[in-house]
Short mmCIF file of C-alpha atoms and ligand atoms in Angstrom, two decimals:
data_model
loop_
_atom_site.label_atom_id
_atom_site.label_comp_id
_atom_site.label_asym_id
_atom_site.label_seq_id
_atom_site.Cartn_x
_atom_site.Cartn_y
_atom_site.Cartn_z
CA MET A 1 15.16 -68.08 9.24
CA LYS A 2 15.36 -70.22 12.37
CA GLU A 3 12.41 -72.61 12.74
CA VAL A 4 11.32 -75.00 15.39
CA THR A 5 8.38 -77.55 15.50
CA ILE A 6 6.61 -78.02 18.82
CA ARG A 7 3.99 -80.70 18.77
CA ASP A 8 1.91 -79.97 15.65
CA LYS A 9 2.92 -76.41 15.21
CA VAL A 10 5.89 -74.73 13.43
CA PHE A 11 7.34 -71.53 14.79
CA GLN A 12 9.90 -69.07 13.32
CA GLU A 13 12.29 -66.85 15.23
CA SER A 14 11.08 -63.29 15.40
CA ILE A 15 13.30 -61.75 18.19
CA SER A 16 16.93 -63.05 18.44
CA PRO A 17 18.52 -63.65 21.86
CA GLU A 18 21.00 -60.75 21.14
CA ARG A 19 18.12 -58.27 20.64
CA ILE A 20 16.48 -59.44 23.86
CA SER A 21 19.68 -58.94 25.85
CA GLY A 22 20.31 -55.62 24.38
CA ARG A 23 16.71 -54.53 25.17
CA ILE A 24 17.09 -55.73 28.83
CA ARG A 25 20.14 -53.54 29.27
CA GLU A 26 18.07 -50.51 28.20
CA LEU A 27 14.95 -51.48 30.26
CA SER A 28 17.37 -51.76 33.29
CA ARG A 29 18.49 -48.24 32.69
CA GLU A 30 14.88 -46.89 32.34
CA ILE A 31 13.93 -48.57 35.51
CA SER A 32 16.75 -47.09 37.49
CA GLU A 33 16.07 -43.68 36.16
CA VAL A 34 12.41 -43.80 37.15
CA TRP A 35 13.16 -44.96 40.69
CA PRO A 36 16.57 -43.37 41.49
CA GLY A 37 17.78 -44.45 44.90
CA THR A 38 14.83 -46.68 45.67
CA LYS A 39 14.63 -50.42 45.35
CA PRO A 40 11.29 -51.69 44.27
CA LEU A 41 10.16 -55.13 45.12
CA LEU A 42 10.23 -57.27 41.96
CA LEU A 43 7.23 -59.34 41.65
CA SER A 44 7.65 -62.02 39.07
CA VAL A 45 4.67 -63.73 37.49
CA LEU A 46 5.18 -67.51 37.06
CA ASN A 47 5.51 -69.39 35.01
CA GLY A 48 6.49 -67.44 31.90
CA ALA A 49 8.49 -64.70 33.43
CA PHE A 50 11.09 -66.84 35.18
CA ILE A 51 13.80 -66.46 32.47
CA PHE A 52 13.15 -62.65 31.77
CA THR A 53 13.24 -62.17 35.66
CA ALA A 54 16.55 -63.97 35.93
CA ASP A 55 18.18 -61.91 33.30
CA LEU A 56 16.54 -58.56 34.37
CA ILE A 57 17.72 -58.79 37.95
CA ARG A 58 21.35 -59.49 36.92
CA SER A 59 21.28 -56.39 34.61
CA LEU A 60 19.80 -53.96 37.21
CA ASP A 61 22.33 -51.64 39.01
CA PHE A 62 20.74 -52.53 42.30
CA ASP A 63 20.18 -55.88 44.08
CA PRO A 64 16.40 -56.18 44.30
CA GLU A 65 14.26 -58.34 46.58
CA VAL A 66 12.32 -60.69 44.38
CA ALA A 67 8.98 -62.32 45.08
CA PHE A 68 6.87 -64.64 42.97
CA VAL A 69 3.29 -65.30 42.21
CA LYS A 70 1.71 -67.78 39.98
CA VAL A 71 -1.37 -66.86 38.05
CA SER A 72 -2.92 -68.38 34.91
CA SER A 73 -5.07 -66.88 32.24
CA TYR A 74 -4.30 -69.14 29.27
CA GLY A 75 -5.24 -72.51 30.81
CA GLY A 76 -2.97 -74.41 28.37
CA GLY A 77 -4.65 -73.14 25.18
CA MET A 78 -3.41 -70.54 22.63
CA SER A 79 -5.65 -67.64 23.71
CA SER A 80 -6.34 -65.91 27.01
CA THR A 81 -9.48 -67.23 28.77
CA GLY A 82 -10.24 -63.86 30.37
CA GLU A 83 -10.38 -65.58 33.71
CA VAL A 84 -7.41 -65.04 35.92
CA LYS A 85 -6.74 -67.65 38.60
CA SER A 86 -4.26 -67.34 41.32
CA LEU A 87 -2.34 -70.53 41.62
CA MET A 88 0.24 -69.49 44.17
CA GLY A 89 -0.37 -66.31 46.20
CA LEU A 90 1.96 -63.67 47.39
CA ASN A 91 3.66 -64.31 50.73
CA THR A 92 5.59 -61.05 50.95
CA ASP A 93 4.12 -58.00 52.73
CA VAL A 94 3.72 -55.21 50.04
CA LYS A 95 2.09 -52.68 52.39
CA GLY A 96 3.60 -49.23 51.64
CA ARG A 97 6.10 -50.62 49.15
CA LYS A 98 6.92 -49.81 45.46
CA VAL A 99 6.26 -52.94 43.41
CA LEU A 100 7.54 -53.67 39.97
CA ILE A 101 5.58 -56.53 38.35
CA VAL A 102 7.80 -58.54 35.94
CA GLU A 103 5.94 -60.31 33.15
CA ASP A 104 7.01 -62.14 29.93
CA ILE A 105 3.87 -60.91 27.95
CA VAL A 106 0.92 -58.68 28.33
CA ASP A 107 -1.81 -59.76 25.88
CA THR A 108 -5.41 -58.84 26.84
CA GLY A 109 -4.24 -57.22 30.07
CA HIS A 110 -6.58 -59.23 32.29
CA THR A 111 -3.55 -60.53 34.31
CA LEU A 112 -2.02 -57.12 34.63
CA ASP A 113 -5.38 -55.55 35.61
CA TRP A 114 -6.09 -58.32 38.25
CA LEU A 115 -2.59 -57.95 39.67
CA ARG A 116 -2.72 -54.20 39.98
CA ARG A 117 -6.05 -54.42 41.87
CA ASP A 118 -4.81 -57.17 44.06
CA LEU A 119 -1.61 -55.33 44.98
CA ARG A 120 -3.50 -52.04 45.81
CA GLU A 121 -5.90 -54.02 47.94
CA LYS A 122 -2.84 -55.37 49.78
CA GLY A 123 -1.64 -51.79 50.44
CA ALA A 124 1.26 -51.33 47.85
CA GLU A 125 2.22 -47.70 47.57
CA GLU A 126 3.02 -47.77 43.90
CA VAL A 127 2.60 -50.51 41.32
CA ARG A 128 4.35 -50.54 37.89
CA MET A 129 5.06 -53.24 35.38
CA VAL A 130 7.81 -54.25 33.20
CA THR A 131 6.96 -56.76 30.36
CA LEU A 132 9.23 -58.03 27.81
CA LEU A 133 6.44 -58.39 25.14
CA PHE A 134 3.30 -56.22 24.80
CA LYS A 135 0.50 -56.86 22.15
CA PRO A 136 -1.22 -53.46 21.72
CA GLU A 137 -3.82 -54.79 19.37
CA ALA A 138 -5.02 -57.41 21.94
CA PHE A 139 -4.93 -55.03 24.96
CA HIS A 140 -8.32 -54.27 26.55
CA TYR A 141 -7.40 -51.60 28.97
CA ASP A 142 -6.24 -47.90 29.15
CA HIS A 143 -3.24 -48.19 31.40
CA SER A 144 -0.37 -49.84 29.48
CA PRO A 145 2.63 -51.51 31.20
CA GLU A 146 5.18 -48.75 32.18
CA PHE A 147 8.18 -50.55 30.68
CA ILE A 148 7.88 -52.48 27.54
CA GLY A 149 10.68 -54.55 25.84
CA PHE A 150 9.04 -55.10 22.51
CA ARG A 151 5.66 -54.26 20.97
CA ILE A 152 4.52 -57.18 18.89
CA PRO A 153 1.57 -58.07 16.57
CA ASN A 154 -1.15 -60.28 17.74
CA ASP A 155 0.80 -63.55 16.76
CA PHE A 156 1.16 -66.54 19.16
CA VAL A 157 4.70 -66.60 20.47
CA VAL A 158 6.84 -69.01 22.32
CA GLY A 159 10.43 -69.12 23.73
CA TYR A 160 12.43 -67.26 26.36
CA GLY A 161 9.99 -68.63 29.12
CA LEU A 162 6.79 -68.54 27.05
CA ASP A 163 5.23 -71.90 26.18
CA TYR A 164 3.02 -73.65 23.72
CA ASP A 165 1.42 -76.53 25.70
CA GLN A 166 4.11 -76.25 28.37
CA LEU A 167 6.86 -76.63 25.69
CA GLY A 168 9.27 -74.16 24.17
CA ARG A 169 10.19 -72.23 27.20
CA SER A 170 13.92 -72.97 26.86
CA LEU A 171 14.21 -71.51 23.32
CA PRO A 172 16.73 -68.52 23.65
CA GLY A 173 14.75 -66.31 21.35
CA ILE A 174 11.09 -65.41 20.76
CA TYR A 175 9.43 -67.46 18.00
CA LYS A 176 6.13 -66.80 16.40
CA LEU A 177 3.58 -69.15 14.99
CA LYS A 178 4.33 -69.75 11.27
CA GLN A 179 1.11 -69.19 9.20
CA GLY A 180 0.05 -71.51 6.48
C1 LIG B 201 0.61 -65.61 30.21
C2 LIG B 201 1.66 -64.47 30.46
C3 LIG B 201 0.86 -63.53 31.36
C4 LIG B 201 -0.57 -63.64 30.79
C5 LIG B 201 -0.83 -62.51 29.80
O1 LIG B 201 0.59 -66.50 31.31
O2 LIG B 201 2.73 -64.96 31.26
O3 LIG B 201 0.85 -63.83 32.72
O4 LIG B 201 -0.55 -64.98 30.08
O5 LIG B 201 -2.15 -62.68 29.25
P1 LIG B 201 -3.21 -61.61 29.49
O6 LIG B 201 -2.69 -60.17 29.33
O7 LIG B 201 -4.11 -61.94 28.44
O8 LIG B 201 -3.85 -61.79 30.84
P2 LIG B 201 -0.15 -67.95 31.21
O9 LIG B 201 -1.60 -67.81 31.64
O10 LIG B 201 0.08 -68.48 29.82
O11 LIG B 201 0.57 -68.83 32.22
P3 LIG B 201 2.19 -69.21 32.23
O12 LIG B 201 3.04 -67.95 32.36
O13 LIG B 201 2.27 -70.06 33.38
O14 LIG B 201 2.57 -69.95 30.89
#
């Protein structure tokens, strides 16, 4: 079992890099099947989604336009604060466009809900989301992400873009907090 220590916490690998890349290939096919012949704008949510976005766009069978926003709901801690802050806004016109939000993880769903409302207000024609990780037990809303890589328990996870206190993002797999 692969383990890593980040600051004061020990994490163990729960999803290997090979499983992630295999699932990304499947997600790419699902996305192309849902939107045949159209190229949605991919909206990557920084910081966490930067690695997933980089791998996803190179797996899709079309060359997408990619835009970035930066929002924060964790504020450096280990649980969502519930308050979503826009730290870097959208500077691409989404009016009348199909938008695919790209996230590393959906936890409570506050960020997803906030982004969906914001994009609709800005005139997006259709908004969907692909997330690598989804925590069904923590999710507070009815409308789940349309494309989900892995459903995971309510553990704190790092790696593959996700951080603990800004560290751990470069780990190639997903690691969960080791209990006890
Ligand atoms: C994480 C993640 C999502 C959000 C999900 O971002 O990347 O954007 O939290 O949580 P929610 O479903 O409870 O809203 P975070 O705020 O940790 O910022 P980061 O991506 O910059 O690390």
